[in-house]
Structure formats: C-alpha cells, structure tokens
PDB file of C-alpha atoms in Angstrom:
ATOM      1  CA  MET A   1     109.213  73.454 167.577  1.00 59.00           C
ATOM      2  CA  SER A   2     105.903  73.404 166.508  1.00 61.00           C
ATOM      3  CA  THR A   3     104.391  71.371 163.634  1.00 60.00           C
ATOM      4  CA  LEU A   4     103.766  74.455 161.341  1.00 55.00           C
ATOM      5  CA  ARG A   5     107.304  75.893 161.728  1.00 58.00           C
ATOM      6  CA  ILE A   6     108.877  72.270 161.126  1.00 52.00           C
ATOM      7  CA  LEU A   7     106.833  72.069 157.922  1.00 45.00           C
ATOM      8  CA  ILE A   8     107.846  76.100 156.957  1.00 53.00           C
ATOM      9  CA  LEU A   9     111.175  74.862 157.149  1.00 45.00           C
ATOM     10  CA  TYR A  10     111.040  71.898 155.250  1.00 45.00           C
ATOM     11  CA  MET A  11     109.182  73.955 152.602  1.00 49.00           C
ATOM     12  CA  LEU A  12     112.129  76.770 152.711  1.00 44.00           C
ATOM     13  CA  LEU A  13     114.554  73.639 152.297  1.00 43.00           C
ATOM     14  CA  GLY A  14     112.807  72.669 149.158  1.00 47.00           C
ATOM     15  CA  LEU A  15     112.960  75.337 147.609  1.00 43.00           C
ATOM     16  CA  ILE A  16     116.464  76.159 148.253  1.00 42.00           C
ATOM     17  CA  CYS A  17     117.230  72.756 146.856  1.00 41.00           C
ATOM     18  CA  LEU A  18     114.921  73.629 143.520  1.00 41.00           C
ATOM     19  CA  VAL A  19     117.491  76.353 142.847  1.00 40.00           C
ATOM     20  CA  PRO A  20     120.519  74.650 141.458  1.00 42.00           C
ATOM     21  CA  LEU A  21     118.457  72.755 139.491  1.00 40.00           C
ATOM     22  CA  THR A  22     116.755  75.476 137.648  1.00 48.00           C
ATOM     23  CA  ALA A  23     120.211  77.126 137.372  1.00 53.00           C
ATOM     24  CA  GLN A  24     121.770  73.878 135.704  1.00 58.00           C
ATOM     25  CA  ALA A  25     118.356  73.379 133.265  1.00 62.00           C
ATOM     26  CA  ASN A  26     119.166  77.188 132.337  1.00 87.00           C
ATOM     27  CA  THR A  27     122.802  76.630 131.782  1.00 91.00           C
ATOM     28  CA  ALA A  28     121.921  73.261 129.510  1.00 94.00           C
ATOM     29  CA  THR A  29     119.557  74.980 127.261  1.00 96.00           C
ATOM     30  CA  TRP A  30     122.086  78.128 126.505  1.00 97.00           C
ATOM     31  CA  GLN A  31     124.457  75.946 125.891  1.00 96.00           C
ATOM     32  CA  ALA A  32     122.427  73.726 123.592  1.00 96.00           C
ATOM     33  CA  LEU A  33     121.469  77.471 121.908  1.00 97.00           C
ATOM     34  CA  GLN A  34     125.442  78.034 121.817  1.00 97.00           C
ATOM     35  CA  GLU A  35     125.425  74.854 119.347  1.00 96.00           C
ATOM     36  CA  GLY A  36     122.550  76.147 117.241  1.00 96.00           C
ATOM     37  CA  GLY A  37     120.395  74.353 115.472  1.00 96.00           C
ATOM     38  CA  LEU A  38     117.443  74.151 117.360  1.00 97.00           C
ATOM     39  CA  VAL A  39     114.127  76.723 117.368  1.00 98.00           C
ATOM     40  CA  ILE A  40     113.049  79.195 120.501  1.00 98.00           C
ATOM     41  CA  LEU A  41     108.960  79.471 120.318  1.00 98.00           C
ATOM     42  CA  MET A  42     108.854  83.098 122.291  1.00 98.00           C
ATOM     43  CA  ARG A  43     105.284  84.150 123.372  1.00 97.00           C
ATOM     44  CA  HIS A  44     105.347  88.202 123.063  1.00 97.00           C
ATOM     45  CA  SER A  45     106.767  90.043 126.007  1.00 97.00           C
ATOM     46  CA  LEU A  46     104.225  91.638 128.847  1.00 96.00           C
ATOM     47  CA  ALA A  47     101.181  92.915 127.506  1.00 94.00           C
ATOM     48  CA  PRO A  48      98.594  93.684 130.530  1.00 93.00           C
ATOM     49  CA  GLY A  49      94.812  91.850 129.467  1.00 88.00           C
ATOM     50  CA  ILE A  50      93.387  89.058 127.825  1.00 87.00           C
ATOM     51  CA  GLY A  51      92.601  89.088 124.019  1.00 80.00           C
ATOM     52  CA  ASP A  52      92.008  92.184 122.516  1.00 81.00           C
ATOM     53  CA  PRO A  53      89.258  94.869 122.504  1.00 83.00           C
ATOM     54  CA  PRO A  54      86.628  95.133 120.164  1.00 85.00           C
ATOM     55  CA  GLY A  55      86.815  96.688 117.219  1.00 85.00           C
ATOM     56  CA  PHE A  56      90.652  95.253 116.624  1.00 86.00           C
ATOM     57  CA  VAL A  57      92.065  95.788 113.596  1.00 88.00           C
ATOM     58  CA  LEU A  58      95.619  94.251 112.438  1.00 83.00           C
ATOM     59  CA  GLU A  59      96.772  96.863 110.502  1.00 91.00           C
ATOM     60  CA  ALA A  60      96.082  99.348 113.476  1.00 92.00           C
ATOM     61  CA  CYS A  61      98.387  99.331 116.915  1.00 91.00           C
ATOM     62  CA  GLU A  62      96.000 101.467 118.423  1.00 94.00           C
ATOM     63  CA  THR A  63      93.473  98.723 118.284  1.00 91.00           C
ATOM     64  CA  GLN A  64      95.094  95.723 119.832  1.00 93.00           C
ATOM     65  CA  ARG A  65      96.186  95.302 123.156  1.00 93.00           C
ATOM     66  CA  ASN A  66      99.911  96.213 123.440  1.00 94.00           C
ATOM     67  CA  LEU A  67     102.824  96.116 125.107  1.00 96.00           C
ATOM     68  CA  SER A  68     103.777  97.792 128.322  1.00 96.00           C
ATOM     69  CA  SER A  69     106.516  99.575 129.247  1.00 97.00           C
ATOM     70  CA  GLU A  70     107.606  96.669 131.107  1.00 97.00           C
ATOM     71  CA  GLY A  71     106.961  94.381 127.877  1.00 97.00           C
ATOM     72  CA  ARG A  72     109.229  96.352 126.283  1.00 97.00           C
ATOM     73  CA  ALA A  73     112.413  96.466 128.725  1.00 97.00           C
ATOM     74  CA  HIS A  74     111.763  92.955 128.748  1.00 97.00           C
ATOM     75  CA  ALA A  75     111.981  92.672 125.125  1.00 97.00           C
ATOM     76  CA  VAL A  76     115.064  94.682 125.021  1.00 97.00           C
ATOM     77  CA  ALA A  77     116.685  92.624 127.679  1.00 97.00           C
ATOM     78  CA  ALA A  78     116.148  89.258 126.319  1.00 97.00           C
ATOM     79  CA  GLY A  79     117.751  89.928 123.264  1.00 97.00           C
ATOM     80  CA  GLN A  80     120.828  91.358 124.806  1.00 97.00           C
ATOM     81  CA  ALA A  81     120.562  88.163 126.710  1.00 96.00           C
ATOM     82  CA  LEU A  82     120.716  86.465 123.210  1.00 97.00           C
ATOM     83  CA  ARG A  83     123.659  88.042 122.351  1.00 97.00           C
ATOM     84  CA  GLU A  84     125.544  87.998 125.653  1.00 96.00           C
ATOM     85  CA  GLN A  85     125.065  83.930 125.651  1.00 96.00           C
ATOM     86  CA  GLY A  86     126.602  84.305 122.066  1.00 97.00           C
ATOM     87  CA  VAL A  87     123.278  83.037 120.800  1.00 97.00           C
ATOM     88  CA  ALA A  88     123.104  82.749 116.934  1.00 97.00           C
ATOM     89  CA  ILE A  89     119.752  83.647 115.278  1.00 98.00           C
ATOM     90  CA  ASP A  90     119.719  82.821 112.065  1.00 98.00           C
ATOM     91  CA  ALA A  91     115.794  83.955 110.764  1.00 98.00           C
ATOM     92  CA  VAL A  92     113.201  86.073 112.923  1.00 98.00           C
ATOM     93  CA  TYR A  93     109.300  85.217 112.089  1.00 98.00           C
ATOM     94  CA  SER A  94     106.533  87.191 114.286  1.00 98.00           C
ATOM     95  CA  SER A  95     102.861  87.188 114.302  1.00 97.00           C
ATOM     96  CA  GLN A  96     101.588  89.892 112.867  1.00 96.00           C
ATOM     97  CA  TRP A  97      99.734  91.307 116.212  1.00 95.00           C
ATOM     98  CA  CYS A  98     101.900  94.600 117.046  1.00 96.00           C
ATOM     99  CA  ARG A  99     102.771  93.100 120.723  1.00 97.00           C
ATOM    100  CA  ALA A 100     104.440  90.236 118.711  1.00 97.00           C
ATOM    101  CA  LEU A 101     106.322  92.519 116.215  1.00 98.00           C
ATOM    102  CA  ASP A 102     107.250  94.751 118.420  1.00 98.00           C
ATOM    103  CA  THR A 103     108.816  92.666 120.898  1.00 98.00           C
ATOM    104  CA  ALA A 104     110.575  90.895 118.309  1.00 98.00           C
ATOM    105  CA  GLU A 105     111.776  94.242 116.658  1.00 98.00           C
ATOM    106  CA  LEU A 106     112.696  95.472 120.315  1.00 98.00           C
ATOM    107  CA  MET A 107     114.871  92.126 120.879  1.00 98.00           C
ATOM    108  CA  ALA A 108     117.037  93.629 117.741  1.00 98.00           C
ATOM    109  CA  VAL A 109     118.582  89.875 116.935  1.00 98.00           C
ATOM    110  CA  GLY A 110     117.641  90.211 113.097  1.00 97.00           C
ATOM    111  CA  GLN A 111     115.434  91.065 110.577  1.00 98.00           C
ATOM    112  CA  VAL A 112     112.052  90.331 111.725  1.00 98.00           C
ATOM    113  CA  VAL A 113     109.485  88.696 108.852  1.00 98.00           C
ATOM    114  CA  PRO A 114     105.513  88.999 109.650  1.00 98.00           C
ATOM    115  CA  ALA A 115     104.182  85.360 109.508  1.00 97.00           C
ATOM    116  CA  PRO A 116     100.491  84.852 109.516  1.00 96.00           C
ATOM    117  CA  TRP A 117     101.241  80.990 110.428  1.00 96.00           C
ATOM    118  CA  LEU A 118     102.014  82.761 113.883  1.00 97.00           C
ATOM    119  CA  ASN A 119      99.455  84.677 114.334  1.00 95.00           C
ATOM    120  CA  SER A 120      96.943  84.175 117.280  1.00 93.00           C
ATOM    121  CA  PHE A 121      93.466  81.902 116.640  1.00 88.00           C
ATOM    122  CA  PHE A 122      92.247  83.276 120.211  1.00 80.00           C
ATOM    123  CA  ARG A 123      88.577  83.338 120.450  1.00 68.00           C
ATOM    124  CA  GLY A 124      88.431  82.494 116.638  1.00 62.00           C
ATOM    125  CA  ARG A 125      90.473  84.945 115.202  1.00 68.00           C
ATOM    126  CA  GLY A 126      91.787  81.887 112.929  1.00 71.00           C
ATOM    127  CA  ASP A 127      91.964  78.586 111.806  1.00 82.00           C
ATOM    128  CA  GLN A 128      93.806  76.847 115.021  1.00 84.00           C
ATOM    129  CA  VAL A 129      94.384  73.663 112.906  1.00 90.00           C
ATOM    130  CA  ALA A 130      95.738  75.637 110.257  1.00 92.00           C
ATOM    131  CA  ILE A 131      98.353  77.775 112.010  1.00 93.00           C
ATOM    132  CA  THR A 132      99.392  75.226 114.211  1.00 93.00           C
ATOM    133  CA  GLN A 133     100.424  72.929 110.891  1.00 93.00           C
ATOM    134  CA  ALA A 134     101.975  75.564 109.509  1.00 94.00           C
ATOM    135  CA  ALA A 135     104.461  76.646 112.298  1.00 94.00           C
ATOM    136  CA  ARG A 136     104.792  72.709 112.925  1.00 93.00           C
ATOM    137  CA  GLU A 137     106.260  72.396 109.253  1.00 93.00           C
ATOM    138  CA  ARG A 138     108.153  75.688 109.409  1.00 93.00           C
ATOM    139  CA  MET A 139     109.831  74.218 112.586  1.00 94.00           C
ATOM    140  CA  ALA A 140     110.584  70.879 111.081  1.00 92.00           C
ATOM    141  CA  GLY A 141     112.339  72.215 108.315  1.00 90.00           C
ATOM    142  CA  TRP A 142     114.568  74.426 110.449  1.00 94.00           C
ATOM    143  CA  GLN A 143     118.346  72.933 110.133  1.00 88.00           C
ATOM    144  CA  GLY A 144     120.698  75.743 111.524  1.00 87.00           C
ATOM    145  CA  PRO A 145     123.567  76.600 111.800  1.00 94.00           C
ATOM    146  CA  GLY A 146     122.135  79.153 113.973  1.00 96.00           C
ATOM    147  CA  ASN A 147     118.456  79.168 115.851  1.00 98.00           C
ATOM    148  CA  LEU A 148     115.485  80.110 114.284  1.00 98.00           C
ATOM    149  CA  LEU A 149     113.253  82.417 116.772  1.00 98.00           C
ATOM    150  CA  LEU A 150     109.380  82.559 116.369  1.00 98.00           C
ATOM    151  CA  VAL A 151     107.706  85.576 118.282  1.00 98.00           C
ATOM    152  CA  THR A 152     103.889  84.110 118.799  1.00 97.00           C
ATOM    153  CA  HIS A 153     101.073  83.656 121.277  1.00 95.00           C
ATOM    154  CA  GLN A 154     100.259  81.659 124.212  1.00 95.00           C
ATOM    155  CA  VAL A 155      97.905  79.652 122.582  1.00 94.00           C
ATOM    156  CA  ASN A 156      99.986  78.945 119.716  1.00 95.00           C
ATOM    157  CA  ILE A 157     102.512  78.002 121.647  1.00 96.00           C
ATOM    158  CA  THR A 158      99.970  75.916 123.687  1.00 95.00           C
ATOM    159  CA  ALA A 159      98.686  74.058 120.640  1.00 94.00           C
ATOM    160  CA  LEU A 160     102.583  73.787 119.331  1.00 94.00           C
ATOM    161  CA  THR A 161     103.903  72.302 122.826  1.00 94.00           C
ATOM    162  CA  GLY A 162     100.899  70.757 125.297  1.00 91.00           C
ATOM    163  CA  GLY A 163     102.091  73.233 128.039  1.00 90.00           C
ATOM    164  CA  GLY A 164     101.314  77.341 129.247  1.00 89.00           C
ATOM    165  CA  VAL A 165     104.379  79.651 128.918  1.00 94.00           C
ATOM    166  CA  SER A 166     104.251  82.669 130.612  1.00 94.00           C
ATOM    167  CA  SER A 167     104.647  86.518 128.696  1.00 95.00           C
ATOM    168  CA  GLY A 168     108.056  87.182 127.335  1.00 96.00           C
ATOM    169  CA  GLU A 169     109.178  82.981 128.007  1.00 97.00           C
ATOM    170  CA  MET A 170     110.796  81.066 125.665  1.00 97.00           C
ATOM    171  CA  VAL A 171     110.472  77.372 125.061  1.00 97.00           C
ATOM    172  CA  VAL A 172     113.550  76.023 123.255  1.00 97.00           C
ATOM    173  CA  VAL A 173     112.899  72.968 120.800  1.00 97.00           C
ATOM    174  CA  ARG A 174     114.839  70.391 119.169  1.00 96.00           C
ATOM    175  CA  PRO A 175     113.199  69.633 115.072  1.00 92.00           C
ATOM    176  CA  GLN A 176     113.619  66.048 114.948  1.00 86.00           C
ATOM    177  CA  GLU A 177     111.902  64.032 111.906  1.00 79.00           C
ATOM    178  CA  GLU A 178     108.669  63.186 113.710  1.00 80.00           C
ATOM    179  CA  GLY A 179     108.238  66.552 115.104  1.00 83.00           C
ATOM    180  CA  PHE A 180     110.442  68.134 117.981  1.00 90.00           C
ATOM    181  CA  THR A 181     111.542  67.768 121.454  1.00 93.00           C
ATOM    182  CA  VAL A 182     111.899  70.192 124.423  1.00 95.00           C
ATOM    183  CA  VAL A 183     115.211  71.119 125.387  1.00 96.00           C
ATOM    184  CA  GLY A 184     114.107  73.862 127.877  1.00 96.00           C
ATOM    185  CA  ARG A 185     112.462  76.593 128.554  1.00 96.00           C
ATOM    186  CA  LEU A 186     114.245  80.108 129.193  1.00 96.00           C
ATOM    187  CA  ASN A 187     112.486  83.268 131.053  1.00 91.00           C
ATOM    188  CA  VAL A 188     114.823  86.461 131.542  1.00 89.00           C
ATOM    189  CA  PRO A 189     114.238  89.131 133.773  1.00 84.00           C
ATOM    190  CA  SER A 190     113.992  92.459 132.812  1.00 77.00           C
ATOM    191  CA  ARG A 191     117.289  94.782 133.716  1.00 71.00           C
TER     192      ARG A 191
END
C-alpha cells in the first residue's frame, strides 16, 4: 500500500473516531439545557454576505442583509429541535437587526424582545465595550428556571466567548459569579 493511501486511511479512521465524541458532546449539551438555568448565545441564521449594504437603516429591513430561504428554514428547525429536546426557554431577546429578529421569531420558542444590547457593532455600528458589558450583565443575572435565548451576531458572540461561531450556531453557557463557562455548542441542521 502506498504511503498516500495509508495516510488517507489514517485520516478517515481519525474522522470516524471524532463522530462519537461530537455526538456525546451534543448529548451532554442537550441534557444540560433540559436542566435549565443556562444562556444560549445564538448567531442569527444564514444571511449571505458580510456586514450590511450602504444605506443601512435599522428600522428598514430592505436596507439590510436578510435571511436566505435556507436561513429561514434553519431558524424553524432550530426552534423545533429545542422543543423536541424538551428545552424550556423562559425569555428570548434579539438584536434589533432584521436577520436576528427574524431568526428569533421563526424559532417560535417565546415572545421576542428586541434588545439594543445585542445589536452588532461590526464596522463601528455600535460601542463594542458598552454592548458587550450590557450583554455580560444580563447573562450573569440569569438564573432560570428555564433557559435564556439571546439571538445576536458573530462579532458579539466572539467578544463574549473569545471564539468564532457559524451562522445559526448556538453557544451554550452557564452563568457564574465571575462570568460564565461554555457548556457546549450546537449546530442544528436544516430539515
């Protein structure tokens, strides 16, 4: 067997070994959410592009980058997955950007409250320090009994957790006296 074939075989075996770890991590994250008292930081579902077009107006969705049909389907699937897993959502807050509000509304897991403290600060649209601090304070104060869902943007989640996040991905965190710890990440596929 050639060296290349052996290398490919080892790579495939390595990928196969990772699948159970991912499934176990997802199971543990779902179980933690079922117990409640956690915060779900969710990046809005797929809205192709980067940033917003020139002429952006917060109150006018037609001036913004919006969810694609795939993004809309994903938001519905994410809400359905939360319900199917028996995850109680006690409060839902969303950035005021249309793509975030639409994601939260399409999930249909609770009344959505628009929150300026979840708005994007990409390309200087807002005060990163003030927005991040306000979100941290809201997260730190969460006690449940159910979970808190915050639908926001990649830059916000990165500022809060220090890590990137893909469209529609959820980072689940446990509030603590000094900040929070990451419990896990979920990326529900569209159905």
